[in-house]
């Protein structure tokens, strides 16, 4: 049973923080490469961050480095995205995604290729 449910989006002022949560079914979490991508209206989707749930290895898009942190909870089958120092250009719909990939192939750009996706959570920064 494939299921990914995002939460934690909202509206914040520039410089603020949000923590996104992706709850995965056990089946989906075992796909082992999970991550976040985002898409703003009229823009192409953009990989944000990826995590290999087996060893916790993380990869980030250049814009996310130093501001965003992806983490996982292997007991609860949850992946978080902590976003700090948010900017107006971070406004977008954020999606969680998952699939089975080799560790070397699990990085922010390949999140766009992951098979399983959630419905998204909106982030608005003003």
PDB file of C-alpha atoms in Angstrom:
ATOM      1  CA  UNK A   1       0.000   0.000   0.000  1.00  0.00           C
ATOM      2  CA  UNK A   2       1.637   3.179  -1.189  1.00  0.00           C
ATOM      3  CA  UNK A   3       0.919   6.284   0.803  1.00  0.00           C
ATOM      4  CA  UNK A   4       2.691   9.568   1.402  1.00  0.00           C
ATOM      5  CA  UNK A   5       1.032  12.348   3.366  1.00  0.00           C
ATOM      6  CA  UNK A   6       2.632  15.752   3.776  1.00  0.00           C
ATOM      7  CA  UNK A   7       1.890  18.308   6.449  1.00  0.00           C
ATOM      8  CA  UNK A   8       3.429  21.375   8.051  1.00  0.00           C
ATOM      9  CA  UNK A   9       3.090  23.918   5.296  1.00  0.00           C
ATOM     10  CA  UNK A  10       1.771  27.388   5.920  1.00  0.00           C
ATOM     11  CA  UNK A  11       2.412  31.091   5.602  1.00  0.00           C
ATOM     12  CA  UNK A  12       5.445  32.707   7.195  1.00  0.00           C
ATOM     13  CA  UNK A  13       7.374  35.908   6.911  1.00  0.00           C
ATOM     14  CA  UNK A  14      10.745  36.041   5.250  1.00  0.00           C
ATOM     15  CA  UNK A  15      13.415  34.815   7.634  1.00  0.00           C
ATOM     16  CA  UNK A  16      11.007  32.478   9.367  1.00  0.00           C
ATOM     17  CA  UNK A  17      11.015  28.693   9.625  1.00  0.00           C
ATOM     18  CA  UNK A  18       8.745  25.791   8.830  1.00  0.00           C
ATOM     19  CA  UNK A  19       9.046  22.071   9.417  1.00  0.00           C
ATOM     20  CA  UNK A  20       7.432  19.837   6.859  1.00  0.00           C
ATOM     21  CA  UNK A  21       6.530  16.254   7.679  1.00  0.00           C
ATOM     22  CA  UNK A  22       6.012  13.344   5.326  1.00  0.00           C
ATOM     23  CA  UNK A  23       4.301  10.309   6.794  1.00  0.00           C
ATOM     24  CA  UNK A  24       4.825   7.183   4.745  1.00  0.00           C
ATOM     25  CA  UNK A  25       3.221   3.796   4.824  1.00  0.00           C
ATOM     26  CA  UNK A  26       5.652   1.084   5.807  1.00  0.00           C
ATOM     27  CA  UNK A  27       5.672  -0.228   2.255  1.00  0.00           C
ATOM     28  CA  UNK A  28       6.517   3.188   0.847  1.00  0.00           C
ATOM     29  CA  UNK A  29       9.164   3.972   3.446  1.00  0.00           C
ATOM     30  CA  UNK A  30      10.987   0.786   2.531  1.00  0.00           C
ATOM     31  CA  UNK A  31      11.445   2.168  -0.957  1.00  0.00           C
ATOM     32  CA  UNK A  32      14.531   3.691   0.758  1.00  0.00           C
ATOM     33  CA  UNK A  33      15.102   6.870  -1.247  1.00  0.00           C
ATOM     34  CA  UNK A  34      12.846   9.643  -0.031  1.00  0.00           C
ATOM     35  CA  UNK A  35      12.901  13.335  -0.603  1.00  0.00           C
ATOM     36  CA  UNK A  36      11.186  16.593  -1.285  1.00  0.00           C
ATOM     37  CA  UNK A  37      10.653  18.563  -4.412  1.00  0.00           C
ATOM     38  CA  UNK A  38       8.760  21.782  -4.944  1.00  0.00           C
ATOM     39  CA  UNK A  39       6.874  23.498  -7.677  1.00  0.00           C
ATOM     40  CA  UNK A  40       5.792  27.109  -7.895  1.00  0.00           C
ATOM     41  CA  UNK A  41       3.019  28.215 -10.276  1.00  0.00           C
ATOM     42  CA  UNK A  42       4.283  28.399 -13.834  1.00  0.00           C
ATOM     43  CA  UNK A  43       7.669  26.989 -12.866  1.00  0.00           C
ATOM     44  CA  UNK A  44       9.321  23.629 -13.427  1.00  0.00           C
ATOM     45  CA  UNK A  45       9.520  21.291 -10.432  1.00  0.00           C
ATOM     46  CA  UNK A  46      12.753  21.544  -8.476  1.00  0.00           C
ATOM     47  CA  UNK A  47      14.445  18.955  -6.305  1.00  0.00           C
ATOM     48  CA  UNK A  48      14.966  20.182  -2.745  1.00  0.00           C
ATOM     49  CA  UNK A  49      16.547  17.375  -0.740  1.00  0.00           C
ATOM     50  CA  UNK A  50      16.867  13.623  -0.604  1.00  0.00           C
ATOM     51  CA  UNK A  51      17.629  11.101   2.112  1.00  0.00           C
ATOM     52  CA  UNK A  52      18.543   7.454   1.895  1.00  0.00           C
ATOM     53  CA  UNK A  53      16.550   5.969   4.744  1.00  0.00           C
ATOM     54  CA  UNK A  54      18.933   3.084   5.264  1.00  0.00           C
ATOM     55  CA  UNK A  55      21.970   5.064   6.349  1.00  0.00           C
ATOM     56  CA  UNK A  56      20.588   8.592   6.563  1.00  0.00           C
ATOM     57  CA  UNK A  57      22.761   9.918   3.773  1.00  0.00           C
ATOM     58  CA  UNK A  58      21.440  13.307   2.634  1.00  0.00           C
ATOM     59  CA  UNK A  59      21.759  15.415  -0.478  1.00  0.00           C
ATOM     60  CA  UNK A  60      20.534  18.935  -1.145  1.00  0.00           C
ATOM     61  CA  UNK A  61      19.825  21.280  -3.989  1.00  0.00           C
ATOM     62  CA  UNK A  62      22.235  24.197  -4.010  1.00  0.00           C
ATOM     63  CA  UNK A  63      19.573  26.661  -2.872  1.00  0.00           C
ATOM     64  CA  UNK A  64      18.745  24.458   0.125  1.00  0.00           C
ATOM     65  CA  UNK A  65      22.255  23.956   1.470  1.00  0.00           C
ATOM     66  CA  UNK A  66      22.775  25.647   4.802  1.00  0.00           C
ATOM     67  CA  UNK A  67      19.085  26.513   5.217  1.00  0.00           C
ATOM     68  CA  UNK A  68      17.173  23.255   4.890  1.00  0.00           C
ATOM     69  CA  UNK A  69      17.705  19.967   6.708  1.00  0.00           C
ATOM     70  CA  UNK A  70      16.138  16.663   5.776  1.00  0.00           C
ATOM     71  CA  UNK A  71      15.931  13.937   8.406  1.00  0.00           C
ATOM     72  CA  UNK A  72      14.173  10.647   8.968  1.00  0.00           C
ATOM     73  CA  UNK A  73      12.613   8.597  11.754  1.00  0.00           C
ATOM     74  CA  UNK A  74      12.872   4.928  10.860  1.00  0.00           C
ATOM     75  CA  UNK A  75      10.551   3.904  13.678  1.00  0.00           C
ATOM     76  CA  UNK A  76       7.696   6.192  12.678  1.00  0.00           C
ATOM     77  CA  UNK A  77       8.338   6.043   8.908  1.00  0.00           C
ATOM     78  CA  UNK A  78       8.564   9.820   8.801  1.00  0.00           C
ATOM     79  CA  UNK A  79      10.751  12.207   6.872  1.00  0.00           C
ATOM     80  CA  UNK A  80      11.054  15.834   7.932  1.00  0.00           C
ATOM     81  CA  UNK A  81      12.211  18.905   6.082  1.00  0.00           C
ATOM     82  CA  UNK A  82      13.294  21.694   8.395  1.00  0.00           C
ATOM     83  CA  UNK A  83      13.384  24.968   6.518  1.00  0.00           C
ATOM     84  CA  UNK A  84      15.062  27.991   8.063  1.00  0.00           C
ATOM     85  CA  UNK A  85      15.697  31.525   6.849  1.00  0.00           C
ATOM     86  CA  UNK A  86      12.881  31.206   4.353  1.00  0.00           C
ATOM     87  CA  UNK A  87      12.757  33.557   1.403  1.00  0.00           C
ATOM     88  CA  UNK A  88       9.944  34.670  -0.869  1.00  0.00           C
ATOM     89  CA  UNK A  89      11.386  32.512  -3.647  1.00  0.00           C
ATOM     90  CA  UNK A  90      10.874  29.436  -1.474  1.00  0.00           C
ATOM     91  CA  UNK A  91       7.122  29.825  -1.890  1.00  0.00           C
ATOM     92  CA  UNK A  92       5.808  26.731  -3.651  1.00  0.00           C
ATOM     93  CA  UNK A  93       3.901  23.517  -3.237  1.00  0.00           C
ATOM     94  CA  UNK A  94       6.208  21.028  -1.564  1.00  0.00           C
ATOM     95  CA  UNK A  95       5.857  17.357  -2.348  1.00  0.00           C
ATOM     96  CA  UNK A  96       7.242  14.274  -0.678  1.00  0.00           C
ATOM     97  CA  UNK A  97       8.389  11.435  -2.930  1.00  0.00           C
ATOM     98  CA  UNK A  98       9.787   7.931  -2.551  1.00  0.00           C
ATOM     99  CA  UNK A  99      11.101   4.999  -4.543  1.00  0.00           C
ATOM    100  CA  UNK A 100      13.758   2.342  -4.469  1.00  0.00           C
ATOM    101  CA  UNK A 101      17.121   3.615  -5.674  1.00  0.00           C
ATOM    102  CA  UNK A 102      20.737   2.808  -5.056  1.00  0.00           C
ATOM    103  CA  UNK A 103      22.336   5.143  -2.522  1.00  0.00           C
ATOM    104  CA  UNK A 104      24.488   6.754  -5.193  1.00  0.00           C
ATOM    105  CA  UNK A 105      21.392   7.580  -7.233  1.00  0.00           C
ATOM    106  CA  UNK A 106      19.428   9.124  -4.361  1.00  0.00           C
ATOM    107  CA  UNK A 107      19.994  12.854  -4.532  1.00  0.00           C
ATOM    108  CA  UNK A 108      17.968  16.036  -4.864  1.00  0.00           C
ATOM    109  CA  UNK A 109      17.682  16.017  -8.668  1.00  0.00           C
ATOM    110  CA  UNK A 110      16.514  12.406  -8.833  1.00  0.00           C
ATOM    111  CA  UNK A 111      13.725  13.138  -6.343  1.00  0.00           C
ATOM    112  CA  UNK A 112      11.871  14.411  -9.394  1.00  0.00           C
ATOM    113  CA  UNK A 113      11.992  10.910 -10.844  1.00  0.00           C
ATOM    114  CA  UNK A 114      10.733   9.046  -7.794  1.00  0.00           C
ATOM    115  CA  UNK A 115       7.642   7.029  -8.523  1.00  0.00           C
ATOM    116  CA  UNK A 116       5.560   7.593  -5.405  1.00  0.00           C
ATOM    117  CA  UNK A 117       4.373  11.086  -4.470  1.00  0.00           C
ATOM    118  CA  UNK A 118       2.119  12.769  -1.978  1.00  0.00           C
ATOM    119  CA  UNK A 119      -0.483  15.445  -2.557  1.00  0.00           C
ATOM    120  CA  UNK A 120       1.741  18.283  -1.423  1.00  0.00           C
ATOM    121  CA  UNK A 121       1.689  21.000   1.198  1.00  0.00           C
ATOM    122  CA  UNK A 122       1.732  24.702   0.391  1.00  0.00           C
ATOM    123  CA  UNK A 123       4.483  26.989   1.642  1.00  0.00           C
ATOM    124  CA  UNK A 124       4.032  30.726   1.288  1.00  0.00           C
ATOM    125  CA  UNK A 125       6.724  33.191   2.327  1.00  0.00           C
ATOM    126  CA  UNK A 126       5.989  36.910   2.308  1.00  0.00           C
TER     127      UNK A 126
END
